[in-house]
Tab-separated table of C-alpha atoms in Angstrom:
chain	number	residue	atom	x	y	z
A	24	MET	CA	0.097	-0.088	0.008
A	25	ALA	CA	1.327	3.341	-0.984
A	26	LYS	CA	2.132	5.720	2.136
A	27	ASP	CA	-0.794	8.236	1.165
A	28	ASP	CA	-3.060	5.240	0.252
A	29	TYR	CA	-5.300	4.807	3.027
A	30	ARG	CA	-8.551	4.291	1.166
A	31	ALA	CA	-8.018	0.084	1.271
A	32	LEU	CA	-8.490	0.716	5.023
A	33	LEU	CA	-11.688	2.535	4.893
A	34	LYS	CA	-13.603	-0.717	5.899
A	35	PRO	CA	-15.992	-0.836	9.223
A	36	ASP	CA	-13.715	-3.591	10.483
A	37	VAL	CA	-10.896	-1.297	10.510
A	38	ILE	CA	-12.540	2.054	11.319
A	39	ASN	CA	-14.056	0.804	14.141
A	40	THR	CA	-10.873	-0.319	16.100
A	41	VAL	CA	-8.759	1.850	17.897
A	42	SER	CA	-5.580	0.486	16.168
A	43	GLY	CA	-7.264	0.742	12.829
A	44	LEU	CA	-8.424	4.132	13.027
A	45	SER	CA	-4.905	5.266	14.642
A	46	LEU	CA	-3.373	3.531	11.634
A	47	ILE	CA	-5.523	5.450	8.847
A	48	SER	CA	-5.288	8.868	10.701
A	49	ARG	CA	-1.519	8.511	10.622
A	50	VAL	CA	-1.493	7.640	6.895
A	51	ILE	CA	-3.478	10.483	6.107
A	52	VAL	CA	-1.717	13.400	8.114
A	53	ASP	CA	1.744	11.877	7.080
A	54	GLY	CA	0.441	12.229	3.606
A	55	TYR	CA	-0.331	15.660	4.251
A	56	LEU	CA	2.627	16.562	6.047
A	57	SER	CA	5.007	15.345	3.407
A	58	GLY	CA	3.169	17.384	0.784
A	59	LEU	CA	3.662	20.990	2.451
A	60	ASN	CA	6.473	22.920	1.247
A	61	ARG	CA	8.889	23.066	4.000
A	62	SER	CA	10.604	26.348	3.056
A	63	ARG	CA	7.612	28.176	4.079
A	64	GLN	CA	7.143	29.462	7.472
A	65	VAL	CA	3.484	28.422	7.846
A	66	GLY	CA	1.480	26.171	10.277
A	67	ALA	CA	-0.042	23.061	9.404
A	68	GLY	CA	-3.630	24.303	9.675
A	69	LEU	CA	-4.497	23.920	13.321
A	70	GLU	CA	-3.081	27.296	14.422
A	71	PHE	CA	-5.582	30.192	15.093
A	72	SER	CA	-6.550	32.368	12.137
A	73	GLN	CA	-3.935	35.089	12.166
A	74	TYR	CA	-6.449	37.703	11.803
A	75	ARG	CA	-9.584	38.263	14.103
A	76	GLY	CA	-12.259	41.106	13.873
A	77	TYR	CA	-11.471	44.621	15.624
A	78	GLU	CA	-13.438	44.932	18.852
A	79	PRO	CA	-13.920	48.172	20.786
A	80	GLY	CA	-10.971	48.828	22.960
A	81	ASP	CA	-8.292	47.221	20.823
A	82	ASP	CA	-5.191	49.325	20.024
A	83	LEU	CA	-5.628	51.067	16.846
A	84	ARG	CA	-2.043	50.693	16.060
A	85	LEU	CA	-2.569	47.181	15.592
A	86	LEU	CA	-5.408	47.550	12.855
A	87	ASP	CA	-4.443	45.973	9.266
A	88	TRP	CA	-4.958	48.738	6.849
A	89	LYS	CA	-3.993	46.198	4.047
A	90	MET	CA	-6.887	44.181	5.127
A	91	LEU	CA	-9.193	46.826	5.561
A	92	ALA	CA	-8.261	48.166	1.847
A	93	ARG	CA	-9.227	44.936	0.467
A	94	SER	CA	-12.107	43.818	2.603
A	95	GLY	CA	-13.627	46.923	3.756
A	96	ARG	CA	-13.834	45.553	7.070
A	97	TYR	CA	-11.452	46.141	10.322
A	98	TYR	CA	-9.133	43.273	11.560
A	99	ILE	CA	-6.496	43.137	14.099
A	100	LYS	CA	-3.420	41.146	13.083
A	101	GLN	CA	-2.731	38.506	15.781
A	102	SER	CA	1.187	38.836	16.171
A	103	GLU	CA	1.776	36.367	18.919
A	104	ILE	CA	0.186	33.142	18.540
A	105	ASP	CA	0.411	30.356	21.355
A	106	THR	CA	2.685	27.801	20.574
A	107	HIS	CA	0.392	25.010	21.798
A	108	ILE	CA	-3.481	25.246	21.627
A	109	THR	CA	-6.205	23.245	23.043
A	110	VAL	CA	-8.524	21.543	20.180
A	111	LYS	CA	-12.050	20.402	20.969
A	112	PHE	CA	-14.288	18.421	18.781
A	113	ILE	CA	-17.916	18.532	19.427
A	114	VAL	CA	-19.730	16.075	17.606
A	115	ASP	CA	-23.420	15.669	16.581
A	116	THR	CA	-24.298	12.198	17.401
A	117	SER	CA	-27.670	12.059	16.493
A	118	ALA	CA	-29.334	9.078	14.511
A	119	SER	CA	-29.129	11.027	11.208
A	120	MET	CA	-25.387	10.394	11.305
A	121	LEU	CA	-25.857	6.957	10.493
A	122	HIS	CA	-26.942	7.581	6.804
A	123	LYS	CA	-24.947	5.378	4.935
A	124	GLU	CA	-23.490	5.701	1.113
A	125	GLU	CA	-21.312	3.307	-0.739
A	126	GLY	CA	-20.731	1.193	2.437
A	127	LEU	CA	-19.600	4.286	4.734
A	128	SER	CA	-21.843	6.088	7.293
A	129	LYS	CA	-21.632	9.804	8.001
A	130	MET	CA	-20.438	8.836	11.492
A	131	GLU	CA	-17.736	6.652	10.161
A	132	TYR	CA	-16.332	9.277	7.900
A	133	ALA	CA	-16.604	11.746	10.858
A	134	ASN	CA	-14.390	9.131	12.856
A	135	VAL	CA	-11.661	8.710	10.383
A	136	LEU	CA	-11.734	12.784	9.828
A	137	ILE	CA	-11.838	13.739	13.562
A	138	ALA	CA	-8.815	11.135	14.280
A	139	SER	CA	-6.697	12.549	11.613
A	140	LEU	CA	-7.400	16.042	12.930
A	141	ALA	CA	-6.585	14.957	16.407
A	142	HIS	CA	-3.660	13.092	15.502
A	143	LEU	CA	-2.412	16.157	13.716
A	144	ALA	CA	-2.998	18.185	16.858
A	145	HIS	CA	-1.572	15.467	19.093
A	146	SER	CA	1.839	15.240	17.137
A	147	GLN	CA	2.102	19.361	17.448
A	148	GLY	CA	1.778	18.746	21.299
A	149	ASP	CA	-1.680	20.312	21.609
A	150	ALA	CA	-4.483	19.155	23.909
A	151	VAL	CA	-7.445	17.600	22.296
A	152	GLY	CA	-10.788	17.186	23.969
A	153	LEU	CA	-14.058	15.354	22.732
A	154	LEU	CA	-17.502	16.063	23.264
A	155	THR	CA	-20.442	13.968	21.769
A	156	ILE	CA	-24.254	14.950	21.871
A	157	ASN	CA	-27.629	13.818	21.079
A	158	ASN	CA	-31.078	14.197	23.068
A	159	LYS	CA	-30.352	10.961	24.787
A	160	GLN	CA	-26.743	11.760	26.272
A	161	LEU	CA	-23.810	14.291	26.428
A	162	GLU	CA	-20.583	12.646	26.958
A	163	THR	CA	-17.309	14.603	27.568
A	164	LEU	CA	-13.505	13.935	27.555
A	165	GLN	CA	-11.527	16.848	28.916
A	166	PRO	CA	-8.342	18.078	26.840
A	167	ALA	CA	-5.122	16.674	27.701
A	168	THR	CA	-1.923	15.807	25.948
A	169	GLY	CA	0.097	12.320	25.682
A	170	LYS	CA	-0.255	9.129	23.858
A	171	SER	CA	-2.485	7.448	26.318
A	172	HIS	CA	-4.994	10.145	26.311
A	173	PHE	CA	-5.066	10.191	22.698
A	174	ASN	CA	-5.668	6.777	22.774
A	175	ARG	CA	-8.546	7.208	25.365
A	176	PHE	CA	-9.645	9.881	23.033
A	177	LEU	CA	-9.966	7.169	19.812
A	178	TYR	CA	-11.823	4.716	22.385
A	179	GLN	CA	-14.378	7.235	23.343
A	180	LEU	CA	-14.840	8.202	19.700
A	181	LEU	CA	-15.625	4.508	18.795
A	182	LYS	CA	-18.156	3.863	21.740
A	183	LEU	CA	-20.005	6.723	21.100
A	184	LYS	CA	-23.932	5.698	20.097
A	185	ASN	CA	-25.765	7.487	17.387
A	186	GLN	CA	-29.655	7.967	18.492
A	187	GLY	CA	-32.181	10.336	18.723
A	188	SER	CA	-31.958	14.081	17.570
A	189	TRP	CA	-30.365	17.033	18.608
A	190	PRO	CA	-31.088	18.296	22.324
A	191	GLU	CA	-34.042	20.723	22.571
A	192	ARG	CA	-32.527	22.355	25.287
A	193	ILE	CA	-28.725	22.702	25.644
A	194	THR	CA	-26.673	25.732	26.431
A	195	SER	CA	-23.305	26.904	25.122
A	196	ASP	CA	-21.938	27.153	28.566
A	197	GLN	CA	-22.495	23.173	28.869
A	198	LEU	CA	-20.162	22.746	25.862
A	199	HIS	CA	-17.744	25.446	26.314
A	200	ASN	CA	-16.058	27.703	29.136
A	201	ARG	CA	-15.901	31.078	27.466
A	202	SER	CA	-12.952	32.188	29.477
A	203	HIS	CA	-10.559	29.178	27.768
A	204	ARG	CA	-9.070	29.847	24.418
A	205	GLU	CA	-9.741	27.005	22.134
A	206	LEU	CA	-9.991	25.934	18.804
A	207	ILE	CA	-13.471	24.150	18.443
A	208	PHE	CA	-14.443	21.999	15.688
A	209	PHE	CA	-18.083	21.041	15.488
A	210	ILE	CA	-18.966	17.948	13.249
A	211	THR	CA	-22.697	17.615	12.212
A	212	ASP	CA	-24.913	16.826	9.156
A	213	LEU	CA	-26.770	20.173	10.566
A	214	TYR	CA	-30.212	18.589	10.279
A	215	GLU	CA	-32.277	20.537	12.424
A	216	GLN	CA	-35.751	21.570	13.095
A	217	SER	CA	-35.811	25.342	13.917
A	218	GLU	CA	-32.051	26.551	13.811
A	219	GLU	CA	-31.451	24.814	16.907
A	220	ILE	CA	-27.901	23.729	15.866
A	221	THR	CA	-27.018	26.840	14.084
A	222	ASN	CA	-27.861	28.740	16.920
A	223	MET	CA	-25.968	26.754	19.205
A	224	ILE	CA	-22.883	27.128	17.163
A	225	THR	CA	-22.997	30.822	16.646
A	226	ALA	CA	-23.299	30.858	20.646
A	227	LEU	CA	-20.193	29.189	21.105
A	228	LYS	CA	-18.136	31.646	19.264
A	229	THR	CA	-16.318	34.398	21.358
A	230	SER	CA	-13.398	36.710	20.753
A	231	ARG	CA	-11.120	34.147	22.365
A	232	ASN	CA	-11.786	31.162	20.565
A	233	GLU	CA	-12.155	29.816	16.984
A	234	VAL	CA	-15.101	27.694	15.863
A	235	ALA	CA	-14.947	25.864	12.592
A	236	VAL	CA	-17.694	23.742	11.450
A	237	ILE	CA	-17.302	20.682	9.671
A	238	HIS	CA	-20.600	20.002	7.612
A	239	LEU	CA	-21.227	16.206	6.388
A	240	LEU	CA	-23.705	15.067	3.864
A	241	GLY	CA	-23.990	12.254	1.595
A	242	LYS	CA	-24.111	12.754	-2.227
A	243	GLN	CA	-27.525	11.584	-2.425
A	244	GLU	CA	-28.639	14.152	0.256
A	245	LEU	CA	-27.516	16.548	-1.927
A	246	GLU	CA	-28.263	15.388	-5.235
A	247	PHE	CA	-31.377	13.175	-4.478
A	248	ASN	CA	-30.426	11.065	-7.591
A	249	HIS	CA	-33.221	8.403	-6.820
A	250	LYS	CA	-35.820	6.549	-9.269
A	251	GLY	CA	-38.988	5.512	-8.978
A	252	GLN	CA	-41.285	5.306	-5.845
A	253	VAL	CA	-38.936	5.492	-2.965
A	254	ILE	CA	-39.749	5.280	0.826
A	255	PHE	CA	-37.721	7.326	2.839
A	256	GLU	CA	-37.175	7.225	6.837
A	257	ASP	CA	-36.441	9.649	9.183
A	258	LEU	CA	-33.438	8.113	11.410
A	259	GLU	CA	-34.388	10.331	13.874
A	260	SER	CA	-38.018	10.042	14.083
A	261	GLY	CA	-38.716	6.603	12.407
A	262	GLU	CA	-41.104	8.511	10.236
A	263	LYS	CA	-41.731	6.909	6.820
A	264	VAL	CA	-42.796	8.917	3.455
A	265	LYS	CA	-43.412	7.468	0.030
A	266	VAL	CA	-42.600	9.735	-2.951
A	267	ASN	CA	-42.105	9.880	-6.452
A	268	ALA	CA	-38.373	10.401	-6.811
A	269	ARG	CA	-38.540	12.332	-10.418
A	270	ASP	CA	-41.466	14.391	-9.093
A	271	ALA	CA	-39.598	15.469	-5.784
A	272	ARG	CA	-36.365	16.047	-7.132
A	273	ALA	CA	-36.280	19.686	-8.022
A	274	GLN	CA	-38.193	20.742	-5.269
A	275	TYR	CA	-35.844	18.960	-2.964
A	276	VAL	CA	-32.801	20.225	-4.417
A	277	GLN	CA	-33.745	23.448	-4.374
A	278	ALA	CA	-35.022	23.363	-0.806
A	279	MET	CA	-31.638	21.873	0.255
A	280	GLN	CA	-29.522	24.646	-1.311
A	281	SER	CA	-31.476	27.197	-0.198
A	282	SER	CA	-31.207	25.609	3.284
A	283	MET	CA	-27.554	25.268	2.929
A	284	THR	CA	-26.922	28.601	1.536
A	285	THR	CA	-28.810	30.443	4.673
A	286	ILE	CA	-26.806	28.294	7.153
A	287	LYS	CA	-23.497	29.013	5.644
A	288	GLU	CA	-24.248	32.954	5.635
A	289	LYS	CA	-25.329	32.863	9.271
A	290	LEU	CA	-22.402	30.841	10.131
A	291	LEU	CA	-19.863	33.077	8.327
A	292	SER	CA	-21.718	36.685	9.257
A	293	SER	CA	-21.084	35.185	13.088
A	294	GLY	CA	-17.343	34.543	12.497
A	295	VAL	CA	-17.975	31.027	12.281
A	296	GLY	CA	-15.989	28.846	9.748
A	297	TYR	CA	-17.919	26.548	7.590
A	298	ASP	CA	-16.474	23.620	5.299
A	299	LEU	CA	-18.754	21.066	3.535
A	300	PHE	CA	-17.229	17.485	3.116
A	301	THR	CA	-19.327	14.667	1.336
A	302	LEU	CA	-19.097	11.033	1.683
A	303	ASP	CA	-18.325	10.527	-2.330
A	304	LYS	CA	-14.913	12.736	-2.016
A	305	HIS	CA	-11.831	11.189	-1.614
A	306	LEU	CA	-11.485	12.239	2.384
A	307	GLY	CA	-7.467	12.916	2.356
A	308	GLU	CA	-7.733	15.143	-0.361
A	309	ALA	CA	-10.595	17.026	1.194
A	310	LEU	CA	-8.885	17.243	4.392
A	311	GLN	CA	-5.677	18.485	2.994
A	312	LEU	CA	-7.663	21.350	0.971
A	313	PHE	CA	-9.138	22.076	4.302
A	314	LEU	CA	-6.177	22.434	5.996
A	315	LYS	CA	-4.326	24.119	3.494
A	316	LYS	CA	-6.939	26.743	3.765
A	317	ARG	CA	-6.703	27.277	7.353
A	318	ALA	CA	-2.744	27.550	6.987
A	319	ASN	CA	-3.292	30.245	4.327
A	320	LEU	CA	-2.057	28.199	1.557
A	321	ILE	CA	-4.518	28.489	-0.788
């Protein structure tokens, strides 16, 4: 197997073991790091962004006037970035994350993605933490460093149980200490009834942290390429509905695109990062693109 070719390992019996997940994440991260141009003094993509929005009380001498000229907005250049940071993964473990395409579920895809990002953070000496949520349970693994903690992180990730839906009542204080400086990755399919997930994400954003949403969807969820009479089951409610795929496709795709655009615009306007990952895309390439964008390489 080539060093950067992990795809033969993307099987449930490999993904769903600590050793297998550790191996896949290591292969993906090693492939990414070996491709970086090491002559450039840039990070690997898990650092805080170089800029943050101007806030009342900031020293005006720190304003980046070039950014103002380009964007029309006021930014402060962060000249001092901590060598080590705390990276927290907040994971939507509702039943809809069990949606599967081509033998791989959104949750299995998420596990590989999370393990890879956590492996990168761990290799940099950063503390990693995990918080998994649905309306049945909320489990937390406090951020820490070290090999034994990383293995426990992977174990915790694998033993999570997808069930139910997103909680109706949960506050941002239950997910994040606002006094802490953290890089938060929020992994979800963003299936919500009335903006409950989106509102929670925007509430997490403070001047001291960075929040990046990883939106996971299947190709069929986006394109609705079904044929004939199809019975769909809501994985969260169990409700079933029969539709004519050809008649429903145009309306479905339009509604999906409209919803995604609205959510993305709301997140970005709140200072929250947003990236879409789809199950049909090469995970390693998608992750490399994501990290290079974060590291300002593209």
